[in-house]
PDB file of C-alpha atoms in Angstrom:
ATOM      1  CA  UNK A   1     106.009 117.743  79.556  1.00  0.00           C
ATOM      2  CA  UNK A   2     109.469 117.136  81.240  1.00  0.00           C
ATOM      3  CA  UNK A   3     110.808 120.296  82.227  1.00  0.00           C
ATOM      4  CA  UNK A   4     114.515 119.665  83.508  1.00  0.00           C
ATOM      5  CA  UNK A   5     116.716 116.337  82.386  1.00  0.00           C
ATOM      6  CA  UNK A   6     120.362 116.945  84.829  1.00  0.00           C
ATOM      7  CA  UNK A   7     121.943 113.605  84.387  1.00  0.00           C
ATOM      8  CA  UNK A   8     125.491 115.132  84.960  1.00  0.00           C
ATOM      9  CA  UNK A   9     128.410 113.481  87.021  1.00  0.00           C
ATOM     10  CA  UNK A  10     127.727 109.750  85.889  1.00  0.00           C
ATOM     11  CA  UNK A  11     129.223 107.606  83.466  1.00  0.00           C
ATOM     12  CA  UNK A  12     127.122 107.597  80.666  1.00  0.00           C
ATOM     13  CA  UNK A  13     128.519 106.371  77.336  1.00  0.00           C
ATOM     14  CA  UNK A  14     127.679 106.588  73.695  1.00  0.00           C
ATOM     15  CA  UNK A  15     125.296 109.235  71.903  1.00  0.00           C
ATOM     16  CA  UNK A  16     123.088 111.959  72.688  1.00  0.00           C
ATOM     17  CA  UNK A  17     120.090 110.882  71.675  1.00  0.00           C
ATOM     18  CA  UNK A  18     118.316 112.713  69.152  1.00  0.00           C
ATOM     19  CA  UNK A  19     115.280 112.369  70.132  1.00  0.00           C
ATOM     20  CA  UNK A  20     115.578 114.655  72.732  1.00  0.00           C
ATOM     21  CA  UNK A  21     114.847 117.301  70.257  1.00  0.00           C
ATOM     22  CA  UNK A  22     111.164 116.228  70.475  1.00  0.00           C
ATOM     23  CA  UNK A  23     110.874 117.144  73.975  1.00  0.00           C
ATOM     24  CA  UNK A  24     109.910 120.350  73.114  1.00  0.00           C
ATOM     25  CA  UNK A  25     108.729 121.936  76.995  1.00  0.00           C
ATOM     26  CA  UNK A  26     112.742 121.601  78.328  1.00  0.00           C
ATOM     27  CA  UNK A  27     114.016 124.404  79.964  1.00  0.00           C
ATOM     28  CA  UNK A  28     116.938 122.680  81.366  1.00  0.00           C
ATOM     29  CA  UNK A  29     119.479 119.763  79.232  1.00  0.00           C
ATOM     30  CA  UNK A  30     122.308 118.540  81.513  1.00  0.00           C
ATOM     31  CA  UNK A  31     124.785 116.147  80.404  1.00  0.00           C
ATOM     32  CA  UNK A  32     128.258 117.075  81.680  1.00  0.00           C
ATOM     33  CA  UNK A  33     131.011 115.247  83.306  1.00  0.00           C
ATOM     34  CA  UNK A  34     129.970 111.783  81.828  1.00  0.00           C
ATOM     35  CA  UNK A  35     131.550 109.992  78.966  1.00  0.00           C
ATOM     36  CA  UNK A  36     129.499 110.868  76.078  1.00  0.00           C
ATOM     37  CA  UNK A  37     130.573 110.196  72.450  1.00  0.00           C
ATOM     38  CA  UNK A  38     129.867 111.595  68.869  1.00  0.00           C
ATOM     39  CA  UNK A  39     128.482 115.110  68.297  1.00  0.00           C
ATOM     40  CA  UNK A  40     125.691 117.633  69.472  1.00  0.00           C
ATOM     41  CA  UNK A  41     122.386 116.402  67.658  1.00  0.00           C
ATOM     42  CA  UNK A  42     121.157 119.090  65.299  1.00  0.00           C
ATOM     43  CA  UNK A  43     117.527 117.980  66.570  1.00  0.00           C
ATOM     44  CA  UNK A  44     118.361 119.846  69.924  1.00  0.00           C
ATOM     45  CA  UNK A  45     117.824 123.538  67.664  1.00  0.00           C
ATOM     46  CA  UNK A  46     113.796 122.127  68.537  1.00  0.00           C
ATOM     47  CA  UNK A  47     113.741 122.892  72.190  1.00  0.00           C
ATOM     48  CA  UNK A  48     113.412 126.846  71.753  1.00  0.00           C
ATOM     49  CA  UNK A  49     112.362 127.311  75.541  1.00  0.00           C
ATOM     50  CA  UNK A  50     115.963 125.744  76.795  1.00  0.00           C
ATOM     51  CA  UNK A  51     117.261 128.030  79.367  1.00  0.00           C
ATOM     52  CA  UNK A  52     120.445 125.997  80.423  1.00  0.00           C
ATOM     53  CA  UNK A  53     121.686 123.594  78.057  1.00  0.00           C
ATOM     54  CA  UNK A  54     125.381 121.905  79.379  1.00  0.00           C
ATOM     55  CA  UNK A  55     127.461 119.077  78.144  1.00  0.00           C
ATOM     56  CA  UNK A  56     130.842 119.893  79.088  1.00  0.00           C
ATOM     57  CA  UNK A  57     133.386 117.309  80.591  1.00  0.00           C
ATOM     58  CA  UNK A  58     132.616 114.929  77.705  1.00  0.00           C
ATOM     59  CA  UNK A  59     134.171 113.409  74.774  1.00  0.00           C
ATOM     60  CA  UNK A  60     131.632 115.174  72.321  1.00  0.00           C
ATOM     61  CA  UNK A  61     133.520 115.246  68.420  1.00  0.00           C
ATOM     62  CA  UNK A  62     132.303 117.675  65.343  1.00  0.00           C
ATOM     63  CA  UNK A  63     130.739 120.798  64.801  1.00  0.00           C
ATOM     64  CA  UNK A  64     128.309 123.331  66.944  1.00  0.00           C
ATOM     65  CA  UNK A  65     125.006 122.713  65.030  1.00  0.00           C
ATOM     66  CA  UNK A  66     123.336 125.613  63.264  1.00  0.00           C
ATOM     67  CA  UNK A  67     120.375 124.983  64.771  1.00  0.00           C
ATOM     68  CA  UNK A  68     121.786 125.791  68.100  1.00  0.00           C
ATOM     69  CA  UNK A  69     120.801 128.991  67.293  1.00  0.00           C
ATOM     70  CA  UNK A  70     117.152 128.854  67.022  1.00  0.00           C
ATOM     71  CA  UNK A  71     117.420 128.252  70.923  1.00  0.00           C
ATOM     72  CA  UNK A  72     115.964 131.967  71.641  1.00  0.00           C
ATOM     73  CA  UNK A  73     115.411 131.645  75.277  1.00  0.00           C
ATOM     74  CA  UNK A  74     119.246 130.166  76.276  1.00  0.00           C
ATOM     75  CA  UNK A  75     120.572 131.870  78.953  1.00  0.00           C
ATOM     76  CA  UNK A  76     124.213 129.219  79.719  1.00  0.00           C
ATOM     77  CA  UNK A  77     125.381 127.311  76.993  1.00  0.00           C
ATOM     78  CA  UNK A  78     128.218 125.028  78.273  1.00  0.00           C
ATOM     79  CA  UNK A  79     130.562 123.046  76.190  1.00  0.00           C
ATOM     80  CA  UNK A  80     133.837 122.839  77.460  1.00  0.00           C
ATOM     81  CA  UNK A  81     136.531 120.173  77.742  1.00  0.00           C
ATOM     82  CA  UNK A  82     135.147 118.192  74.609  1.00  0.00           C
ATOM     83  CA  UNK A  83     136.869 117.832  70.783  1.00  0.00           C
ATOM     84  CA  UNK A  84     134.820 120.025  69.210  1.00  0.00           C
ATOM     85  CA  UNK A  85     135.712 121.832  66.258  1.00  0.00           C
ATOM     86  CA  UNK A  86     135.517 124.389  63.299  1.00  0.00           C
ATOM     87  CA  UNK A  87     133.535 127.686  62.869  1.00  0.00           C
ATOM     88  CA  UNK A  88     130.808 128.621  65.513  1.00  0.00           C
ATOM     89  CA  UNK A  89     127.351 129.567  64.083  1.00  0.00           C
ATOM     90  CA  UNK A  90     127.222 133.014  63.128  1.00  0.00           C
ATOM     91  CA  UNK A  91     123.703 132.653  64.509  1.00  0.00           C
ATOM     92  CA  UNK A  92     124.883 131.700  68.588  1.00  0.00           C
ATOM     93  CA  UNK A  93     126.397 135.275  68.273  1.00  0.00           C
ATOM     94  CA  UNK A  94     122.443 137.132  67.973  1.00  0.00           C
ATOM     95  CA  UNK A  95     121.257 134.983  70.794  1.00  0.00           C
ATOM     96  CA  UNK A  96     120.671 138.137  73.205  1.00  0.00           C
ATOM     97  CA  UNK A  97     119.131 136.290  76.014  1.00  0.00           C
ATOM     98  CA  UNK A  98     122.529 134.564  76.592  1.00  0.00           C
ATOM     99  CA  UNK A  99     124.858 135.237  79.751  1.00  0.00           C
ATOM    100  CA  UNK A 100     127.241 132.755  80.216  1.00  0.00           C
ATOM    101  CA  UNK A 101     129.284 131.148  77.277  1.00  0.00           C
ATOM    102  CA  UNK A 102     131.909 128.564  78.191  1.00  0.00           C
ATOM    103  CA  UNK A 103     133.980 127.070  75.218  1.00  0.00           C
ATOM    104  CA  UNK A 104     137.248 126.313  77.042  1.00  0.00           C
ATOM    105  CA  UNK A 105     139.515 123.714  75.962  1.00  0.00           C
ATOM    106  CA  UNK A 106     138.314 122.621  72.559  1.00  0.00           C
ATOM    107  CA  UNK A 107     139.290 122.901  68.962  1.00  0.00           C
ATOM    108  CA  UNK A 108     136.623 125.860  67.432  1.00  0.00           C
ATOM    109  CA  UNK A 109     137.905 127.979  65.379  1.00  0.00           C
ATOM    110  CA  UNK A 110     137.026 131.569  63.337  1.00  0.00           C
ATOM    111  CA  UNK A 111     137.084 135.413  64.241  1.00  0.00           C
ATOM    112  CA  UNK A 112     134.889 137.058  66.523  1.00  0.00           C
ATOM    113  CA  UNK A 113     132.140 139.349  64.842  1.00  0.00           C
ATOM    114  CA  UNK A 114     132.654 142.766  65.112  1.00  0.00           C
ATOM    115  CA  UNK A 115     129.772 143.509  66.603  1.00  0.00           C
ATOM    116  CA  UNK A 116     129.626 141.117  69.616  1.00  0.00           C
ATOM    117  CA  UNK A 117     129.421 143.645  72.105  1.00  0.00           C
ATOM    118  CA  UNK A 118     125.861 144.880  70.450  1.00  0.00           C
ATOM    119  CA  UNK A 119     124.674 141.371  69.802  1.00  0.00           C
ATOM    120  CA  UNK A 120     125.376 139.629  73.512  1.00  0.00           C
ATOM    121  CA  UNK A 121     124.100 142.467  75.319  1.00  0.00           C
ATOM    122  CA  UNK A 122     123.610 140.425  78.571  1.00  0.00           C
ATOM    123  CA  UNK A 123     126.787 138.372  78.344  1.00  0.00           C
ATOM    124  CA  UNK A 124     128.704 138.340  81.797  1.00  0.00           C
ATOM    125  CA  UNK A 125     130.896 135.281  81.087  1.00  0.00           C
ATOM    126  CA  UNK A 126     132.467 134.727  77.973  1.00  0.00           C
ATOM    127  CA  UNK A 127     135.107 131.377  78.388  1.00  0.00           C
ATOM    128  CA  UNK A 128     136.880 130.377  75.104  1.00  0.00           C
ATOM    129  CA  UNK A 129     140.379 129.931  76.017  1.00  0.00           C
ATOM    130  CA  UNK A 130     142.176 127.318  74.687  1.00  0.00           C
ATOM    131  CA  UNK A 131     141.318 127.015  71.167  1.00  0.00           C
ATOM    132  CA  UNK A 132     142.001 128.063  68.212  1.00  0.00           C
ATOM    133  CA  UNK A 133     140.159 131.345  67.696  1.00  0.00           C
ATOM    134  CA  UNK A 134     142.157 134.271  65.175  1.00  0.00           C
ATOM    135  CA  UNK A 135     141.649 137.816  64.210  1.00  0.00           C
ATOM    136  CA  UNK A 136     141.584 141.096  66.260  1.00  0.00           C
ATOM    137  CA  UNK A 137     139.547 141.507  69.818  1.00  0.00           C
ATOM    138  CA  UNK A 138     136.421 143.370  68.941  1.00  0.00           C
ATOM    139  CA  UNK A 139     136.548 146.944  70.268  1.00  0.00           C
ATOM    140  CA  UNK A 140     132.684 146.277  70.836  1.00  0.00           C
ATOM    141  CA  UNK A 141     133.230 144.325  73.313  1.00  0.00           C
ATOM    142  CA  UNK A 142     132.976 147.432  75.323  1.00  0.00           C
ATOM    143  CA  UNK A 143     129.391 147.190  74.854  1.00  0.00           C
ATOM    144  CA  UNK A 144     128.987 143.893  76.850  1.00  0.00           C
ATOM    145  CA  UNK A 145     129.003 146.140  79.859  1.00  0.00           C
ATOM    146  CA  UNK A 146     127.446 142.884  82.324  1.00  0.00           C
ATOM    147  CA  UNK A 147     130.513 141.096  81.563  1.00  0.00           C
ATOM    148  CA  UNK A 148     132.029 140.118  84.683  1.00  0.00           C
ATOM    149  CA  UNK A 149     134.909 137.567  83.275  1.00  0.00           C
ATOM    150  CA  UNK A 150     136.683 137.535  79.703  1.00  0.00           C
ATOM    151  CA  UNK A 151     138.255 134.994  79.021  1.00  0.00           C
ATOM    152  CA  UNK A 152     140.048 135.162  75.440  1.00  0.00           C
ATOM    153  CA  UNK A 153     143.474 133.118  76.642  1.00  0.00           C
ATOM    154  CA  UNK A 154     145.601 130.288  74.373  1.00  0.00           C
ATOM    155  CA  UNK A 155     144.414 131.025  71.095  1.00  0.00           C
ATOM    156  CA  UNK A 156     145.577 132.949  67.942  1.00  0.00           C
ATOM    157  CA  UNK A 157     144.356 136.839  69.120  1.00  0.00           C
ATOM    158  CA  UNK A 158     146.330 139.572  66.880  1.00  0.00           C
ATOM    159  CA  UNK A 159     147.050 143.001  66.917  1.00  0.00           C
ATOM    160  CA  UNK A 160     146.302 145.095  70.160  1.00  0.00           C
ATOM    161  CA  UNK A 161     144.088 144.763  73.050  1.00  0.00           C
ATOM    162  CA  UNK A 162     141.041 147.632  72.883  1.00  0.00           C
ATOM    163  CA  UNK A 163     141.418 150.316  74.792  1.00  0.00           C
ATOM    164  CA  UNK A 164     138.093 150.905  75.785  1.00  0.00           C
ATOM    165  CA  UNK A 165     137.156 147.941  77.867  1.00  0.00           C
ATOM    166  CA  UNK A 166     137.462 150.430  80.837  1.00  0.00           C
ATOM    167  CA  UNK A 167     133.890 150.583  80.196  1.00  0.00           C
ATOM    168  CA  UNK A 168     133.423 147.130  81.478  1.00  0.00           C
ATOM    169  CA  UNK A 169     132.700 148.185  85.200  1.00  0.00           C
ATOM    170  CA  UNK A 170     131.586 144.901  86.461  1.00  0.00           C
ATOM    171  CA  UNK A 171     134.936 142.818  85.106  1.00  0.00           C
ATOM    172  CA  UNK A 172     136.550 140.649  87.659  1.00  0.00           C
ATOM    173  CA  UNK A 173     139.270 138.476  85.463  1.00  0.00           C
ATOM    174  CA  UNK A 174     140.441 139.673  82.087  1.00  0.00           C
ATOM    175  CA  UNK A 175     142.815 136.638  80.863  1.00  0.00           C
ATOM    176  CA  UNK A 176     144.473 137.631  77.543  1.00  0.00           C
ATOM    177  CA  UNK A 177     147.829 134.987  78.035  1.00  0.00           C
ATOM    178  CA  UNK A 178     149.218 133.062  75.113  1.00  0.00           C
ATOM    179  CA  UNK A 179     147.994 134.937  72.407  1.00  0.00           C
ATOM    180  CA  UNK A 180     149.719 137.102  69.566  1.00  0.00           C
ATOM    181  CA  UNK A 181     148.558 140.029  70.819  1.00  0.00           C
ATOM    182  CA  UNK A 182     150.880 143.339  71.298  1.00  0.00           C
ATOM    183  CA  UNK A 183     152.496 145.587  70.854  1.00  0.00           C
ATOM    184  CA  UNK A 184     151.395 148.214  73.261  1.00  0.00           C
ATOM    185  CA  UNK A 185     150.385 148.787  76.469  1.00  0.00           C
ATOM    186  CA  UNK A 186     147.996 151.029  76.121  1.00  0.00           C
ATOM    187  CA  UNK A 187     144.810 149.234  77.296  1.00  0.00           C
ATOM    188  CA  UNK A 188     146.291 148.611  80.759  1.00  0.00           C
ATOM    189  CA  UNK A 189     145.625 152.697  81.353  1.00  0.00           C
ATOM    190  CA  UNK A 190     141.288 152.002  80.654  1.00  0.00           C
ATOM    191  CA  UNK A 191     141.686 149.258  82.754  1.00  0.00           C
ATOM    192  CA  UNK A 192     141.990 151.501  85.661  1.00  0.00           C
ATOM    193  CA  UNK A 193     138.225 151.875  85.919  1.00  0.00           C
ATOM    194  CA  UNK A 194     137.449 148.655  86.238  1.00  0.00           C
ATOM    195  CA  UNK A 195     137.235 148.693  90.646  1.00  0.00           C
ATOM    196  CA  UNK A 196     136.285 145.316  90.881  1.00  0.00           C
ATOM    197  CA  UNK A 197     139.132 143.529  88.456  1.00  0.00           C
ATOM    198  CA  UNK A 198     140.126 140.551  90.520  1.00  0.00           C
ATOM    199  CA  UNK A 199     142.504 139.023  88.412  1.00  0.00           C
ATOM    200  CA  UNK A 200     144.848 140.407  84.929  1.00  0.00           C
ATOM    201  CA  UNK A 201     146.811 137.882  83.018  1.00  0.00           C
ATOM    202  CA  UNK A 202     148.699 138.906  79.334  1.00  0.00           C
ATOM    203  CA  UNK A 203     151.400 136.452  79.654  1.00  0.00           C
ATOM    204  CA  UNK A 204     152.603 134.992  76.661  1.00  0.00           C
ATOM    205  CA  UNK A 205     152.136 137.649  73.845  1.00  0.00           C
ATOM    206  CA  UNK A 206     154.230 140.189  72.133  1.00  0.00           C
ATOM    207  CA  UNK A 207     153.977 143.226  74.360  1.00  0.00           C
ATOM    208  CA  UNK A 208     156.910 145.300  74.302  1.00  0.00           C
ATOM    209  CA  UNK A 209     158.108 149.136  75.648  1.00  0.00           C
ATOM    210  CA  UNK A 210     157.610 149.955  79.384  1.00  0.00           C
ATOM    211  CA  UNK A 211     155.415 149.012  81.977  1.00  0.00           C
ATOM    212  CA  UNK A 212     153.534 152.247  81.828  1.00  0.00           C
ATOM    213  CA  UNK A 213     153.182 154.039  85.459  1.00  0.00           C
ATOM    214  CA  UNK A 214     149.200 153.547  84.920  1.00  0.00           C
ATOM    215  CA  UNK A 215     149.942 149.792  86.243  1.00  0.00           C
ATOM    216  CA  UNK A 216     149.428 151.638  89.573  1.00  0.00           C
ATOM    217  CA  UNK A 217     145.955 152.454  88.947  1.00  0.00           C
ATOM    218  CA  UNK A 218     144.591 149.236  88.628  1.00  0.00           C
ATOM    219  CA  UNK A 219     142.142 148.292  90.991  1.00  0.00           C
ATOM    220  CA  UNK A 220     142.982 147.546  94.719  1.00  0.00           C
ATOM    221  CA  UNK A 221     141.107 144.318  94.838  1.00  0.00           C
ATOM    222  CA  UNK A 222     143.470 142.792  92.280  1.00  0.00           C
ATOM    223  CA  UNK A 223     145.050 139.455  93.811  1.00  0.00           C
ATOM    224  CA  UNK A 224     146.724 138.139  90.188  1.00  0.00           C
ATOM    225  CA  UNK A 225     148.996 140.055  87.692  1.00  0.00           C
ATOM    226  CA  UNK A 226     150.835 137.986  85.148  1.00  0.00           C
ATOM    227  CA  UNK A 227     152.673 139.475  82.508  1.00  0.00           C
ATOM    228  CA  UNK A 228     155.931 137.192  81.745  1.00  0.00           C
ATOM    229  CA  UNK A 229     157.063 135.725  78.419  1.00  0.00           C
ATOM    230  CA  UNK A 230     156.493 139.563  76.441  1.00  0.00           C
ATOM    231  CA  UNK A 231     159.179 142.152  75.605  1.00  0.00           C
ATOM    232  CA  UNK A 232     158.325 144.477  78.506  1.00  0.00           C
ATOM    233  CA  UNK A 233     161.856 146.660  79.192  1.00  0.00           C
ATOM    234  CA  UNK A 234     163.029 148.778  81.689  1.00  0.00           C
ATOM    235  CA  UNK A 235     162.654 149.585  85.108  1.00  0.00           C
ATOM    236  CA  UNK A 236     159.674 148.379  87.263  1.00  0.00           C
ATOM    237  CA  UNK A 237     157.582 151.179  87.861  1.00  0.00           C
ATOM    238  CA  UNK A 238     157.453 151.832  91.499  1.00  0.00           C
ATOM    239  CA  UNK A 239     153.252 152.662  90.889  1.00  0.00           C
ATOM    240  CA  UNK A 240     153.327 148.699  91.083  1.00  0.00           C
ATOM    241  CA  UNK A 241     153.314 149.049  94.641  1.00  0.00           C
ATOM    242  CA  UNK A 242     149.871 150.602  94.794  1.00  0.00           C
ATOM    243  CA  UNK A 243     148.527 146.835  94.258  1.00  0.00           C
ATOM    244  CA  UNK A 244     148.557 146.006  97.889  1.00  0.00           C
ATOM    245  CA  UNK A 245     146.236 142.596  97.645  1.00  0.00           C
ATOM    246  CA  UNK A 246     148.406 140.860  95.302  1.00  0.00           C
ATOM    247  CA  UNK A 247     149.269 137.671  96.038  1.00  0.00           C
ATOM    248  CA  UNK A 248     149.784 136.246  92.838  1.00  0.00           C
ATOM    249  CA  UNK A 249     152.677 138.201  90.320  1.00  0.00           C
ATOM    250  CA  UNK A 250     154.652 136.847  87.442  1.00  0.00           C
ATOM    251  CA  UNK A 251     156.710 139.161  85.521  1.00  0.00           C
ATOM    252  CA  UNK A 252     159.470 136.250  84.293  1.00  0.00           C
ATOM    253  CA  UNK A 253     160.615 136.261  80.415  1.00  0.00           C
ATOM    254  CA  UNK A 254     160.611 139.902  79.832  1.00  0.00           C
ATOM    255  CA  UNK A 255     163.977 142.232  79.855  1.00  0.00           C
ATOM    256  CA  UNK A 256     163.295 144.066  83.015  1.00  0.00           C
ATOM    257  CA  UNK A 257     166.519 145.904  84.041  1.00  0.00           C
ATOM    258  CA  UNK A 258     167.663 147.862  87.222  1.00  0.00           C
ATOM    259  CA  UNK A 259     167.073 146.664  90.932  1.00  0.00           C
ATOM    260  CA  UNK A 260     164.614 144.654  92.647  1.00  0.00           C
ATOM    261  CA  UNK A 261     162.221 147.169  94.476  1.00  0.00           C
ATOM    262  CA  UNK A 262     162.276 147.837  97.994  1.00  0.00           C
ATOM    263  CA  UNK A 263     158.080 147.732  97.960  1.00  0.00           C
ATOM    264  CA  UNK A 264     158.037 144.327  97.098  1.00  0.00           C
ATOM    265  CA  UNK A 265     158.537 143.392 100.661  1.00  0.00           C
ATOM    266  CA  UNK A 266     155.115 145.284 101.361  1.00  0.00           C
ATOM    267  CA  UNK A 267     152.988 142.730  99.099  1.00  0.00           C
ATOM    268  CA  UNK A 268     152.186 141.003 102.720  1.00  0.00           C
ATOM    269  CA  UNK A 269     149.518 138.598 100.502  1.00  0.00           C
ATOM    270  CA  UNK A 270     152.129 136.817  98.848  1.00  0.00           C
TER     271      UNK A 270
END
C-alpha cells in the first residue's frame, strides 16, 4: 500500500529494481541524484496512479520504455543528466495529465509530433536541451498555452522558429541556442506578447538579416537576451533600449556594424 518511495540524494548503486512495478498504489517514485546503473524497468508502465516519477542525476543507459506510457495519471516525469538514448515513445506524447517534462542532457533522439501542442495540453515545462532531437519546431506548440519555460536548446532544430508562440502568455524562458534554426527573425515580433518572458536565448543558429525594431517590444521583465554566434547585420536597433531590466546581453559572433549605442549606459542591471 506504499504510497511515496523518495530515496533521492544518496548513493545508491546498481539497478532499479523491477519489482517495483508490482507496487501498484505509488503515486510518487524518487530516485535522483544517486548512482544508479542500467536502464528504466519496463515493469514501472504497472504503476498507472504515479503522479511524480524522477530519476534524474543518475547513470541510467538505454531506451524510455513503452510502457512509460500507460502511466495515465503522471503529472512530472524527470530524467535528466543520465545516458539515455534513441526515440521517445510516441505514446509519452498523449499523456495529457503531464506538466513538467525534463529530458536535459541525454542522448534521445527523433522529431517532435506535430501535434504536441493538442496532445500536452497542460504542459508548463518542457526541458530537452542537450540532445539530439531533429526536425522543425511544431507550430502547435502554440497550443500548450500553460507553458511557462521551453526549453528546445543544443540539439539538431531546423528551419524557422513559429511565429505564433505569442500565444504562449504565461512563458518565462524561451531557450532556442545551438540549434540549426534560421533564417528569419520573424518570431521575435509574436514574442512581444509574451509580458512575463524572463529570459530569450537563440545563440548559436543561423539567423541572419537585421535585428528587427520589434526587439523593443519584448517584455520589460526580460533580464537575459543572447543572440551571438548567428548572421545578424547591421546597425543595433536603438528599440533595444526599451529592455531596461537586462542584466544579462550577448550579441558576440554576428556582423553588427556602426557605433556602440549611447543607451547602453542606461542598462543600470548590468
Amino acid at each position: 500500500e506504499l504510497r511515496g518511495m523518495i530515496l533521492r540524494s544518496n548513493k545508491l548503486i546498481g539497478k532499479i529494481p523491477m519489482e517495483l512495478g508490482s507496487m501498484t498504489r505509488l503515486l510518487v517514485l524518487s530516485v535522483s541524484k544517486n548512482m544508479l546503473t542500467g536502464g528504466i524497468p519496463p515493469s514501472l508502465g504497472n504503476l498507472s496512479l504515479l503522479v511524480y516519477f524522477s530519476v534524474e542525476y543518475n547513470n541510467l543507459e538505454g531506451n524510455i520504455p513503452e510502457s512509460i506510457g500507460h502511466l495515465k495519471s503522471l503529472s512530472a516525469f524527470g530524467l535528466a543528466v543520465n545516458k539515455l538514448k534513441g526515440m521517445v515513445p510516441s505514446s509519452l506524447y498523449n499523456l495529457s495529465s503531464i506538466s513538467t517534462i525534463d529530458f536535459v542532457f541525454n542522448q534521445l533522439s527523433g522529431g517532435l509530433p506535430a501535434n504536441i501542442g493538442l496532445t500536452l495540453h497542460n504542459l508548463k515545462q518542457f526541458f530537452i536541451g542537450q540532445n539530439e532531437f531533429f526536425g522543425p519546431i511544431p507550430s502547435s506548440l502554440c497550443n500548450a498555452s500553460k507553458l511557462q519555460i521551453l526549453d528546445l536548446g543544443g540539439n539538431n532544430f531546423v528551419g524557422s522558429v513559429p511565429t505564433n508562440l505569442g500565444y504562449l502568455l504565461d512563458l518565462e524562458h524561451l531557450r532556442l541556442s545551438y540549434n540549426n534554426l534560421g533564417r528569419d527573425l520573424d518570431f521575435l515580433a509574436s514574442l512581444g506578447n509574451c509580458s512575463k518572458m524572463e529570459s530569450l536565448t537563440f545563440q548559436g543558429n543561423q539567423f541572419e538579416g537585421v535585428l528587427p525594431n520589434s526587439i523593443g517590444n519584448l517584455s520589460t521583465q526580460l533580464n537575459a537576451l543572447k543572440f551571438g554566434d548567428n548572421q545578424i547585420s547591421g546597425m543595433i536597433p536603438t528599440a533595444l533600449q526599451n529592455l531596461v531590466n537586462i542584466n544579462s546581453l550577448e550579441m558576440d559572433e554576428n556582423l553588427f556594424t556602426g557605433v556602440i549605442p549611447t543607451y547602453f549606459g542606461k542598462f543600470q542591471k548590468m
